Short mmCIF file of C-alpha atoms and ligand atoms in Angstrom, two decimals:
data_model
loop_
_atom_site.label_atom_id
_atom_site.label_comp_id
_atom_site.label_asym_id
_atom_site.label_seq_id
_atom_site.Cartn_x
_atom_site.Cartn_y
_atom_site.Cartn_z
CA MET A 1 28.12 -11.99 -28.86
CA ARG A 2 25.24 -14.45 -28.84
CA VAL A 3 23.52 -14.58 -25.45
CA THR A 4 20.67 -16.58 -23.86
CA VAL A 5 18.99 -15.43 -20.66
CA ILE A 6 16.93 -18.04 -18.78
CA GLY A 7 14.10 -16.54 -16.70
CA THR A 8 12.16 -13.43 -17.76
CA GLY A 9 11.43 -12.03 -14.31
CA TYR A 10 12.63 -8.74 -12.86
CA VAL A 11 16.29 -9.68 -13.32
CA GLY A 12 16.24 -11.72 -16.54
CA THR A 13 14.18 -9.30 -18.64
CA VAL A 14 16.26 -6.30 -17.58
CA THR A 15 19.55 -8.18 -18.15
CA GLY A 16 18.40 -9.31 -21.60
CA ALA A 17 17.25 -5.81 -22.56
CA CYS A 18 20.53 -4.19 -21.47
CA LEU A 19 22.84 -6.74 -23.12
CA SER A 20 20.91 -6.45 -26.36
CA TYR A 21 21.02 -2.65 -26.09
CA PHE A 22 24.86 -2.94 -25.93
CA GLY A 23 24.74 -4.77 -29.28
CA HIS A 24 24.65 -8.45 -28.28
CA ARG A 25 22.09 -10.77 -29.87
CA VAL A 26 19.87 -11.97 -27.03
CA THR A 27 17.20 -14.63 -26.59
CA CYS A 28 15.19 -14.65 -23.37
CA VAL A 29 13.71 -18.00 -22.35
CA ASP A 30 11.02 -18.77 -19.80
CA THR A 31 8.92 -21.83 -18.98
CA ASP A 32 5.94 -19.50 -18.41
CA ALA A 33 4.34 -19.37 -21.88
CA HIS A 34 1.97 -16.59 -20.80
CA LYS A 35 4.89 -14.28 -19.94
CA ILE A 36 6.65 -15.06 -23.21
CA GLU A 37 3.49 -14.33 -25.21
CA LYS A 38 3.14 -10.96 -23.49
CA LEU A 39 6.77 -10.03 -24.14
CA ARG A 40 6.40 -11.01 -27.80
CA ARG A 41 3.40 -8.69 -28.08
CA GLY A 42 5.50 -5.89 -26.57
CA GLU A 43 3.58 -5.99 -23.26
CA MET A 44 5.53 -5.93 -20.00
CA PRO A 45 4.90 -8.84 -17.59
CA ILE A 46 6.15 -6.63 -14.73
CA TYR A 47 5.96 -2.95 -13.90
CA GLU A 48 9.45 -1.47 -14.24
CA PRO A 49 9.98 2.14 -15.37
CA CYS A 50 11.70 2.52 -18.79
CA LEU A 51 11.78 -1.26 -19.47
CA ASP A 52 9.42 -1.07 -22.45
CA GLU A 53 11.38 1.84 -23.97
CA LEU A 54 14.69 0.01 -23.53
CA LEU A 55 13.28 -3.19 -25.05
CA ARG A 56 12.15 -1.22 -28.11
CA LEU A 57 15.65 0.23 -28.55
CA ALA A 58 17.26 -3.16 -27.84
CA ALA A 59 15.30 -4.79 -30.66
CA ALA A 60 16.88 -2.28 -33.07
CA GLN A 61 20.41 -2.71 -31.65
CA GLY A 62 21.62 -6.27 -31.01
CA GLY A 63 18.14 -7.74 -31.36
CA ILE A 64 16.12 -9.59 -28.75
CA ASP A 65 13.52 -12.33 -28.92
CA PHE A 66 11.50 -14.42 -26.48
CA THR A 67 10.80 -18.13 -26.45
CA THR A 68 9.88 -21.09 -24.25
CA ASP A 69 12.34 -23.31 -26.10
CA LEU A 70 15.83 -23.27 -24.60
CA ALA A 71 17.55 -25.82 -26.84
CA ALA A 72 18.09 -23.78 -30.04
CA PRO A 73 19.31 -20.47 -28.53
CA ALA A 74 21.47 -22.25 -25.91
CA ALA A 75 23.20 -24.26 -28.64
CA GLU A 76 24.00 -21.05 -30.56
CA SER A 77 25.08 -18.96 -27.56
CA ASP A 78 28.51 -17.98 -26.27
CA VAL A 79 27.07 -16.97 -22.91
CA ILE A 80 24.02 -18.45 -21.14
CA PHE A 81 22.66 -16.61 -18.12
CA ILE A 82 20.58 -18.29 -15.43
CA ALA A 83 18.22 -15.71 -13.87
CA VAL A 84 15.49 -17.93 -12.41
CA GLY A 85 13.89 -17.48 -9.00
CA THR A 86 15.49 -18.91 -5.85
CA PRO A 87 12.68 -18.54 -3.26
CA SER A 88 12.92 -19.73 0.35
CA LEU A 89 11.90 -23.19 1.48
CA GLU A 90 10.19 -23.56 4.89
CA THR A 91 13.61 -24.18 6.45
CA GLY A 92 14.94 -20.84 5.15
CA GLU A 93 17.14 -22.71 2.68
CA ALA A 94 17.09 -21.41 -0.92
CA ASN A 95 14.93 -23.54 -3.20
CA LEU A 96 17.28 -24.45 -6.04
CA CYS A 97 14.85 -26.58 -8.05
CA TYR A 98 14.45 -23.93 -10.83
CA LEU A 99 18.21 -23.42 -11.01
CA GLU A 100 18.80 -27.16 -11.17
CA ALA A 101 16.25 -27.64 -13.95
CA ALA A 102 17.78 -24.77 -15.94
CA ALA A 103 21.33 -26.14 -15.55
CA ARG A 104 20.30 -29.63 -16.70
CA SER A 105 18.48 -28.21 -19.74
CA ILE A 106 21.56 -26.18 -20.68
CA GLY A 107 23.64 -29.38 -20.61
CA ALA A 108 21.09 -31.15 -22.77
CA ALA A 109 21.23 -28.33 -25.35
CA MET A 110 25.04 -28.12 -25.64
CA ASP A 111 27.21 -29.43 -28.44
CA ASP A 112 30.94 -29.18 -29.11
CA SER A 113 30.72 -26.34 -31.66
CA ARG A 114 32.11 -23.70 -29.24
CA PHE A 115 33.26 -22.92 -25.71
CA ARG A 116 30.35 -21.50 -23.70
CA VAL A 117 30.06 -19.72 -20.39
CA VAL A 118 27.15 -20.55 -18.08
CA VAL A 119 26.59 -17.54 -15.84
CA ASN A 120 24.70 -17.66 -12.61
CA LYS A 121 22.86 -14.39 -12.05
CA SER A 122 20.31 -15.80 -9.62
CA THR A 123 21.16 -15.25 -5.95
CA VAL A 124 22.38 -18.64 -4.80
CA PRO A 125 24.08 -20.10 -1.73
CA VAL A 126 27.81 -20.60 -1.66
CA GLY A 127 28.72 -23.66 -3.66
CA SER A 128 25.98 -23.31 -6.25
CA GLY A 129 28.52 -22.59 -8.99
CA ASN A 130 29.91 -26.08 -8.43
CA LEU A 131 26.37 -27.45 -8.40
CA VAL A 132 25.57 -25.77 -11.74
CA GLU A 133 28.72 -27.23 -13.27
CA ALA A 134 27.82 -30.71 -12.03
CA LEU A 135 24.23 -30.41 -13.31
CA VAL A 136 25.26 -29.13 -16.75
CA ARG A 137 27.53 -32.17 -17.00
CA GLU A 138 24.66 -34.40 -15.92
CA GLY A 139 22.48 -32.81 -18.62
CA ILE A 140 25.15 -33.56 -21.24
CA ARG A 141 25.63 -37.11 -19.96
CA GLU A 142 21.88 -37.82 -20.02
CA SER A 143 21.24 -36.53 -23.55
CA HIS A 144 24.49 -37.26 -25.44
CA PRO A 145 26.88 -39.23 -23.20
CA GLY A 146 29.44 -39.79 -25.96
CA ASP A 147 30.15 -36.02 -26.21
CA LEU A 148 30.89 -35.37 -22.53
CA LYS A 149 34.67 -35.08 -23.01
CA ARG A 150 34.44 -32.94 -26.17
CA ILE A 151 31.91 -30.36 -24.88
CA GLN A 152 33.64 -27.50 -23.10
CA PHE A 153 32.13 -24.84 -20.91
CA GLY A 154 33.01 -22.59 -17.98
CA VAL A 155 30.86 -21.44 -15.06
CA ALA A 156 30.78 -17.86 -13.75
CA SER A 157 28.95 -16.12 -10.96
CA ASN A 158 27.75 -12.61 -11.81
CA PRO A 159 25.47 -11.47 -8.99
CA GLU A 160 22.84 -8.85 -9.70
CA PHE A 161 22.50 -5.68 -7.61
CA LEU A 162 19.63 -3.87 -9.37
CA ARG A 163 16.90 -2.25 -7.32
CA GLU A 164 13.38 -2.79 -8.59
CA GLY A 165 11.88 0.55 -9.63
CA ASN A 166 15.31 1.73 -10.77
CA ALA A 167 16.45 -1.45 -12.46
CA ILE A 168 17.36 0.03 -15.85
CA GLY A 169 19.41 2.87 -14.35
CA ASP A 170 21.18 0.44 -12.01
CA SER A 171 21.97 -1.91 -14.90
CA LEU A 172 23.19 0.72 -17.36
CA TYR A 173 25.13 2.69 -14.74
CA PRO A 174 26.12 0.21 -12.02
CA ASP A 175 28.42 0.92 -9.05
CA ARG A 176 30.40 -2.22 -9.86
CA ILE A 177 30.33 -5.52 -11.72
CA VAL A 178 31.26 -8.66 -9.79
CA LEU A 179 32.65 -11.57 -11.81
CA GLY A 180 33.48 -14.82 -10.07
CA ALA A 181 35.13 -17.69 -11.97
CA GLU A 182 37.92 -20.19 -11.58
CA GLU A 183 39.33 -20.01 -15.13
CA GLU A 184 40.87 -17.12 -17.07
CA ARG A 185 39.16 -18.26 -20.28
CA THR A 186 35.75 -17.83 -18.66
CA LEU A 187 36.62 -14.43 -17.22
CA ALA A 188 37.93 -13.22 -20.60
CA ILE A 189 34.55 -13.95 -22.23
CA MET A 190 32.71 -12.17 -19.42
CA ARG A 191 34.99 -9.12 -19.77
CA GLU A 192 34.34 -9.05 -23.51
CA LEU A 193 30.58 -9.30 -22.91
CA TYR A 194 30.57 -6.39 -20.47
CA GLN A 195 33.16 -4.25 -22.28
CA PRO A 196 30.59 -1.62 -23.49
CA LEU A 197 29.19 -1.41 -19.95
CA VAL A 198 32.58 -1.19 -18.25
CA ALA A 199 33.86 1.45 -20.69
CA GLN A 200 30.44 3.18 -20.80
CA SER A 201 30.97 3.33 -24.57
CA PHE A 202 27.28 2.82 -25.46
CA GLU A 203 25.11 5.81 -26.28
CA ALA A 204 23.01 6.66 -23.23
CA PRO A 205 19.27 6.37 -24.00
CA ALA A 206 17.54 9.78 -24.15
CA PHE A 207 15.08 8.78 -21.40
CA LEU A 208 17.87 7.83 -18.98
CA PRO A 209 20.97 10.02 -19.36
CA ARG A 210 24.32 8.90 -17.99
CA PRO A 211 24.94 10.31 -14.49
CA HIS A 212 27.17 13.36 -14.60
CA GLY A 213 30.86 12.54 -14.14
CA MET A 214 30.41 8.77 -14.48
CA GLY A 215 33.65 6.99 -15.43
CA PRO A 216 34.44 3.35 -16.23
CA VAL A 217 32.62 0.80 -14.07
CA PRO A 218 34.88 -1.03 -11.58
CA VAL A 219 35.05 -4.78 -12.13
CA VAL A 220 35.63 -6.96 -9.07
CA THR A 221 37.06 -10.29 -10.16
CA THR A 222 36.84 -13.07 -7.58
CA THR A 223 36.54 -16.77 -7.05
CA LEU A 224 33.10 -18.32 -7.60
CA THR A 225 32.56 -18.64 -3.86
CA SER A 226 33.47 -15.03 -3.08
CA ALA A 227 31.13 -13.73 -5.79
CA GLU A 228 28.26 -15.77 -4.34
CA MET A 229 29.10 -14.50 -0.87
CA ILE A 230 29.33 -10.84 -2.03
CA LYS A 231 25.66 -10.84 -3.03
CA TYR A 232 24.49 -12.24 0.31
CA ALA A 233 26.80 -9.96 2.28
CA ALA A 234 25.55 -6.87 0.39
CA ASN A 235 21.88 -7.65 1.04
CA ALA A 236 22.51 -8.60 4.65
CA PHE A 237 24.39 -5.35 5.24
CA LEU A 238 21.62 -3.22 3.73
CA ALA A 239 18.94 -5.00 5.77
CA VAL A 240 20.99 -4.57 8.95
CA LYS A 241 21.50 -0.87 8.12
CA ILE A 242 17.75 -0.27 7.81
CA GLY A 243 17.14 -2.33 10.94
CA PHE A 244 19.67 -0.18 12.77
CA ALA A 245 17.88 3.00 11.66
CA ASN A 246 14.60 1.54 12.90
CA GLU A 247 16.04 0.65 16.31
CA ILE A 248 17.54 4.13 16.74
CA ALA A 249 14.20 5.64 15.63
CA ASN A 250 12.35 3.66 18.30
CA ILE A 251 14.74 4.99 20.93
CA CYS A 252 14.44 8.53 19.47
CA GLU A 253 10.69 8.38 19.89
CA ARG A 254 11.05 7.56 23.59
CA VAL A 255 13.68 10.18 24.44
CA GLY A 256 12.18 12.99 22.34
CA ALA A 257 14.75 13.07 19.50
CA GLU A 258 13.76 13.44 15.82
CA ALA A 259 14.97 10.33 13.97
CA PRO A 260 15.27 12.02 10.53
CA GLU A 261 17.49 14.70 12.10
CA VAL A 262 19.59 12.03 13.80
CA MET A 263 19.94 10.09 10.54
CA ALA A 264 20.97 13.26 8.68
CA GLY A 265 23.54 13.89 11.39
CA ILE A 266 25.11 10.44 11.18
CA GLY A 267 24.60 9.91 7.44
CA LEU A 268 26.95 12.75 6.53
CA ASP A 269 29.79 10.77 8.07
CA ALA A 270 31.46 9.25 5.02
CA ARG A 271 32.00 6.00 6.92
CA ILE A 272 28.25 5.66 7.42
CA GLY A 273 26.57 7.23 4.35
CA ALA A 274 23.06 8.68 4.22
CA ARG A 275 21.29 6.05 2.13
CA PHE A 276 19.29 3.18 3.63
CA LEU A 277 19.00 5.02 6.94
CA ASN A 278 15.29 5.72 6.71
CA PRO A 279 13.21 4.54 9.62
CA GLY A 280 9.86 3.09 8.56
CA VAL A 281 7.58 0.09 8.64
CA GLY A 282 10.46 -2.21 7.75
CA TRP A 283 11.97 -3.55 4.57
CA GLY A 284 10.25 -6.06 2.30
CA GLY A 285 10.66 -7.40 -1.21
CA SER A 286 11.78 -10.65 -2.72
CA CYS A 287 15.41 -10.47 -1.63
CA PHE A 288 16.34 -9.27 1.86
CA GLY A 289 14.27 -11.74 3.87
CA LYS A 290 14.97 -14.76 1.71
CA ASP A 291 18.67 -13.98 1.32
CA ILE A 292 19.23 -13.50 5.05
CA GLN A 293 17.34 -16.73 5.73
CA SER A 294 19.50 -18.52 3.19
CA LEU A 295 22.74 -17.07 4.62
CA LEU A 296 21.66 -18.06 8.13
CA HIS A 297 20.96 -21.56 6.85
CA THR A 298 24.42 -21.79 5.28
CA ALA A 299 26.03 -20.48 8.48
CA ARG A 300 24.15 -23.12 10.52
CA GLU A 301 25.35 -25.84 8.14
CA TYR A 302 28.88 -24.80 9.08
CA GLY A 303 28.09 -24.71 12.80
CA TYR A 304 27.91 -20.90 13.05
CA LYS A 305 25.10 -18.94 14.67
CA SER A 306 24.84 -15.39 13.29
CA MET A 307 23.25 -13.39 16.09
CA LEU A 308 23.34 -10.11 14.18
CA LEU A 309 21.48 -11.50 11.15
CA GLU A 310 18.88 -13.22 13.33
CA ALA A 311 18.32 -9.91 15.11
CA ALA A 312 17.92 -8.11 11.76
CA LEU A 313 14.97 -10.39 10.92
CA GLU A 314 13.47 -9.96 14.40
CA VAL A 315 13.76 -6.14 14.34
CA ASN A 316 12.06 -6.06 10.96
CA ARG A 317 9.17 -8.25 12.12
CA ALA A 318 8.63 -5.96 15.13
CA GLN A 319 8.72 -2.85 12.95
CA ARG A 320 5.75 -4.01 10.88
CA GLN A 321 3.82 -4.59 14.09
CA LEU A 322 4.61 -1.01 15.18
CA VAL A 323 1.94 0.32 12.80
CA ILE A 324 -0.72 -1.73 14.59
CA GLN A 325 0.50 -0.46 17.95
CA LYS A 326 0.36 3.15 16.76
CA LEU A 327 -3.19 2.65 15.49
CA GLN A 328 -4.17 1.12 18.82
CA GLU A 329 -2.68 4.11 20.66
CA LYS A 330 -4.70 6.52 18.53
CA LEU A 331 -7.97 4.61 18.15
CA PHE A 332 -7.88 2.18 21.14
CA ILE A 333 -10.30 -0.28 19.49
CA LEU A 334 -9.57 -1.51 15.98
CA LYS A 335 -12.57 -3.83 15.65
CA GLY A 336 -15.10 -2.26 13.31
CA ARG A 337 -12.78 0.64 12.41
CA THR A 338 -11.92 1.42 8.80
CA ILE A 339 -8.23 1.82 8.02
CA GLY A 340 -7.06 3.21 4.67
CA LEU A 341 -3.67 2.04 3.39
CA LEU A 342 -1.72 4.28 1.02
CA GLY A 343 0.53 1.97 -0.97
CA LEU A 344 0.76 -1.83 -1.25
CA ALA A 345 3.96 -2.46 -3.25
CA PHE A 346 7.01 -3.20 -1.09
CA LYS A 347 8.56 0.01 -2.40
CA PRO A 348 7.65 2.76 -4.88
CA GLU A 349 7.93 2.33 -8.67
CA THR A 350 7.27 -1.41 -8.65
CA ASP A 351 4.27 -3.73 -8.60
CA ASP A 352 6.21 -6.33 -6.60
CA LEU A 353 4.36 -7.48 -3.49
CA ARG A 354 6.73 -10.21 -2.37
CA ASP A 355 7.13 -9.94 1.42
CA ALA A 356 5.56 -6.45 1.31
CA PRO A 357 4.90 -4.91 4.77
CA SER A 358 1.44 -3.89 3.48
CA LEU A 359 0.37 -7.54 3.33
CA HIS A 360 1.36 -8.18 6.93
CA ILE A 361 -0.34 -4.97 8.10
CA ALA A 362 -3.56 -5.66 6.15
CA GLU A 363 -3.69 -9.27 7.37
CA ARG A 364 -3.22 -8.24 11.04
CA LEU A 365 -5.86 -5.51 10.78
CA LEU A 366 -8.37 -7.86 9.18
CA GLN A 367 -7.67 -10.51 11.83
CA MET A 368 -8.37 -7.88 14.49
CA GLY A 369 -11.75 -7.09 12.98
CA ALA A 370 -10.89 -3.83 11.17
CA ARG A 371 -11.99 -3.03 7.65
CA VAL A 372 -9.15 -2.31 5.22
CA LYS A 373 -9.29 -0.02 2.20
CA ALA A 374 -6.22 0.46 0.03
CA TYR A 375 -4.94 2.43 -2.91
CA ASP A 376 -1.68 1.82 -4.82
CA PRO A 377 -0.84 3.42 -8.18
CA VAL A 378 0.30 0.12 -9.77
CA ALA A 379 0.20 -2.87 -7.39
CA MET A 380 -3.57 -3.34 -6.86
CA LYS A 381 -4.03 -5.66 -9.82
CA ALA A 382 -1.20 -7.90 -8.60
CA CYS A 383 -2.58 -7.83 -5.05
CA ARG A 384 -6.08 -8.85 -6.19
CA GLU A 385 -4.67 -11.71 -8.29
CA LEU A 386 -2.02 -13.00 -5.87
CA HIS A 387 -3.90 -12.53 -2.58
CA PRO A 388 -7.57 -13.17 -3.33
CA ALA A 389 -8.24 -14.20 0.30
CA LEU A 390 -7.19 -10.78 1.62
CA ARG A 391 -10.50 -8.92 2.02
CA ILE A 392 -9.19 -5.50 1.03
CA HIS A 393 -11.52 -2.94 -0.50
CA TYR A 394 -9.51 -1.55 -3.42
CA CYS A 395 -9.92 2.18 -4.14
CA GLU A 396 -9.50 4.27 -7.26
CA SER A 397 -7.55 7.01 -5.50
CA ALA A 398 -5.90 8.04 -2.24
CA ARG A 399 -8.92 10.28 -1.66
CA GLU A 400 -11.27 7.31 -1.84
CA ALA A 401 -9.06 5.34 0.58
CA ALA A 402 -9.27 8.22 3.06
CA GLU A 403 -13.00 8.87 2.74
CA ASP A 404 -14.86 8.00 5.98
CA ALA A 405 -11.81 6.08 7.29
CA ASP A 406 -10.82 6.20 10.95
CA ALA A 407 -7.12 6.29 10.11
CA LEU A 408 -4.79 6.45 7.13
CA VAL A 409 -1.52 4.55 7.04
CA LEU A 410 1.18 5.55 4.56
CA VAL A 411 2.86 2.24 3.75
CA THR A 412 4.68 2.90 0.44
CA GLU A 413 6.28 6.27 -0.26
CA TRP A 414 5.04 6.79 -3.82
CA GLN A 415 5.89 10.37 -4.81
CA GLU A 416 2.27 11.07 -5.79
CA PHE A 417 1.38 10.71 -2.09
CA ALA A 418 3.81 13.51 -1.19
CA ARG A 419 1.70 15.84 -3.37
CA LEU A 420 -1.66 15.00 -1.76
CA ASP A 421 -3.87 17.79 -0.42
CA LEU A 422 -3.70 16.79 3.25
CA ARG A 423 -6.42 19.20 4.35
CA GLU A 424 -8.88 17.75 1.85
CA LEU A 425 -8.01 14.20 2.98
CA ALA A 426 -8.33 15.02 6.68
CA ASN A 427 -11.71 16.67 6.11
CA SER A 428 -13.08 13.62 4.32
CA MET A 429 -12.24 11.17 7.12
CA ALA A 430 -14.32 9.96 10.06
CA ARG A 431 -11.26 10.57 12.27
CA ALA A 432 -8.23 12.31 10.84
CA VAL A 433 -5.51 9.96 12.13
CA LEU A 434 -2.41 9.62 9.96
CA VAL A 435 0.27 7.01 10.63
CA ASP A 436 3.12 7.98 8.33
CA GLY A 437 4.97 4.69 8.01
CA ARG A 438 7.73 6.17 5.82
CA ASN A 439 8.08 9.67 7.30
CA LEU A 440 7.01 11.08 3.95
CA PHE A 441 5.11 14.08 5.29
CA ASP A 442 6.19 17.12 7.22
CA PRO A 443 4.61 16.53 10.67
CA GLU A 444 3.78 20.20 11.18
CA ALA A 445 2.10 20.52 7.77
CA ALA A 446 0.08 17.37 8.47
CA ARG A 447 -1.00 18.66 11.89
CA GLN A 448 -1.92 22.04 10.45
CA ALA A 449 -4.01 20.25 7.82
CA GLY A 450 -6.03 18.77 10.69
CA PHE A 451 -4.37 15.38 11.12
CA ASP A 452 -3.56 13.63 14.36
CA TYR A 453 -0.15 12.68 12.93
CA CYS A 454 2.46 10.18 13.97
CA GLY A 455 5.56 9.15 12.05
CA ILE A 456 8.34 6.71 12.88
CA GLY A 457 10.88 8.00 15.38
CA ARG A 458 9.20 11.43 15.48
CA PRO A 459 7.94 12.29 18.94
CA GLN A 460 4.91 14.52 19.17
CA ARG A 461 6.10 17.99 20.09
CA ALA A 462 6.21 21.48 18.60
CA PRO A 463 9.36 22.17 16.54
CA ARG A 464 11.95 24.65 17.80
CA ASN A 465 11.78 28.09 16.27
CA GLY A 466 13.78 28.16 13.08
CA ALA A 467 14.38 24.38 13.00
CA VAL A 468 14.16 22.99 9.50
CA PRO A 469 12.39 19.62 9.48
CA VAL A 470 14.23 17.06 7.38
CA ALA A 471 11.81 15.08 5.24
CA ASN A 472 12.80 11.44 5.20
CA HIS A 473 12.50 11.02 1.46
CA GLU A 474 15.15 13.70 0.95
CA LEU A 475 17.63 11.56 2.85
CA ALA A 476 16.68 8.47 0.86
CA ARG A 477 17.71 9.76 -2.54
N1 LIG B 1 14.13 -8.95 -8.10
C1 LIG B 1 15.23 -8.33 -7.69
O1 LIG B 1 15.22 -7.14 -7.34
C2 LIG B 1 16.54 -9.07 -7.64
C3 LIG B 1 17.73 -8.34 -7.51
C4 LIG B 1 18.93 -9.04 -7.47
C5 LIG B 1 18.94 -10.42 -7.55
N2 LIG B 1 17.78 -11.10 -7.66
C6 LIG B 1 17.83 -12.57 -7.77
O2 LIG B 1 17.64 -12.91 -9.14
C7 LIG B 1 16.90 -14.13 -9.25
C8 LIG B 1 15.65 -13.90 -10.08
O3 LIG B 1 14.82 -12.97 -9.40
P1 LIG B 1 13.52 -12.32 -10.09
O4 LIG B 1 13.00 -11.32 -9.13
O5 LIG B 1 13.85 -11.90 -11.49
O6 LIG B 1 12.57 -13.61 -10.12
P2 LIG B 1 11.15 -13.77 -10.86
O7 LIG B 1 10.38 -14.71 -10.02
O8 LIG B 1 10.59 -12.43 -11.18
O9 LIG B 1 11.52 -14.46 -12.25
C9 LIG B 1 12.02 -15.76 -12.37
C10 LIG B 1 11.57 -16.32 -13.71
O10 LIG B 1 12.23 -17.54 -13.95
C11 LIG B 1 11.33 -18.39 -14.66
N3 LIG B 1 11.80 -19.78 -14.58
C12 LIG B 1 11.82 -20.62 -13.52
N4 LIG B 1 12.37 -21.80 -13.87
C13 LIG B 1 12.71 -21.72 -15.17
C14 LIG B 1 13.34 -22.60 -16.10
N5 LIG B 1 13.76 -23.83 -15.74
N6 LIG B 1 13.54 -22.18 -17.36
C15 LIG B 1 13.13 -20.96 -17.75
N7 LIG B 1 12.55 -20.06 -16.91
C16 LIG B 1 12.34 -20.44 -15.64
C17 LIG B 1 10.01 -18.13 -13.97
O11 LIG B 1 8.91 -18.54 -14.77
C18 LIG B 1 10.08 -16.62 -13.78
O12 LIG B 1 9.51 -15.93 -14.88
C19 LIG B 1 16.62 -14.58 -7.82
O13 LIG B 1 17.61 -15.47 -7.42
C20 LIG B 1 16.73 -13.29 -7.03
O14 LIG B 1 17.10 -13.51 -5.69
C21 LIG B 1 16.57 -10.45 -7.73
#
């Protein structure tokens, strides 16, 4: 099929690469000429493992190209995806200006040569499918009013569930595909588009083999409104689940229980599940915060106050502050102290800094008069460019971030940090304080290496004889 994807961000580029890898002919469109130039040169505008390899294969399969001009590819396409950003406004409401502009341009580019499906992949509030339909019509009316009756199209909602850092794996081997539409004709085109994905009939790329035992991908077919709601409900649930783990961890710390052990004990209950139960410095990223804000805004519009979702935001804010409290407990005075941050990205394997806990922690420390050094394997360039006012001293390595520092804070659980020589780090510091914000390290090993260690939900006490400490990152996988 002929496909256009509007927006070459984390979602659009990955969607375009995968669809083209399945054999569809894809054009990716963005208003950001700089991004398009990079993609044309084969350079990645974002850090996402395996994306460059998949794009190379995609070019040889269905074919993929990049442009700033929407009109020509949209006119030729059977399916047009909208994958533009939907950031929060001050009120918490989703900013739909990019979506609205894209929908109008699609209308302007349409003719009556075929039936097309306009697919909303951006995360949008309930009712946005109707809005897209209205705006496409407006686009048609404005540019060729005489054709309004003859031009036919359907609107679908196809929310995206990929996790940055694992986006290609999540897109090639998803848990489910959600398709929301009001018309069978629209759904039939979407089923045809995703047939290779649903049947898993494509050849798995050598660098990312198909998970053992994977069968056909379940397709959940719904109304437009339900599909839009599914995306918000999924993100809200995951954020609440992490918030719950953080609350239990805070209680564990007070009563002398080990949070990772508690999470292992509850996570094995099939009704609960072990993933997203890792206590830490709180969630971040471009989605959870903005999507909960947007859902709360929608609920308010309908006269409903969601106490649970409001609490999820509050718990997360407090969790970021916990790092500062732990540093104060260890060092008393933060003014004039040097704090080394390990990790800046909101999670490992991405350069995305949107709503990253590291930014909040660095900002608070700087406000309190501390000096902040930081090392991140990939996100330092983005941090320098996007947050020039943040007076962070960027380091070449974790060792440099630790050198002469009064405390180290593990903010992002990059696997390379798990392999650090803790003794060497501790020896190089002015004071060997380690706040392990993701429970990445074994507390005993850290203490034996010379660190004054504290994790999240891990009270300071000697382990029982024979007890096997559960590392948090083992539970996360
Ligand atoms: N990033 C994720 O992990 C993720 C996961 C699931 C869903 N989502 C949702 O997907 C959507 C996109 O997220 P993202 O992270 O890819 O955003 P992004 O900011 O990385 O990319 C959006 C892109 O859209 C482009 N754009 C804006 N207006 C345009 C227009 N009129 N025409 C062409 N291009 C335009 C921007 O230049 C930008 O490159 C959001 O609604 C987000 O909530 C994101």
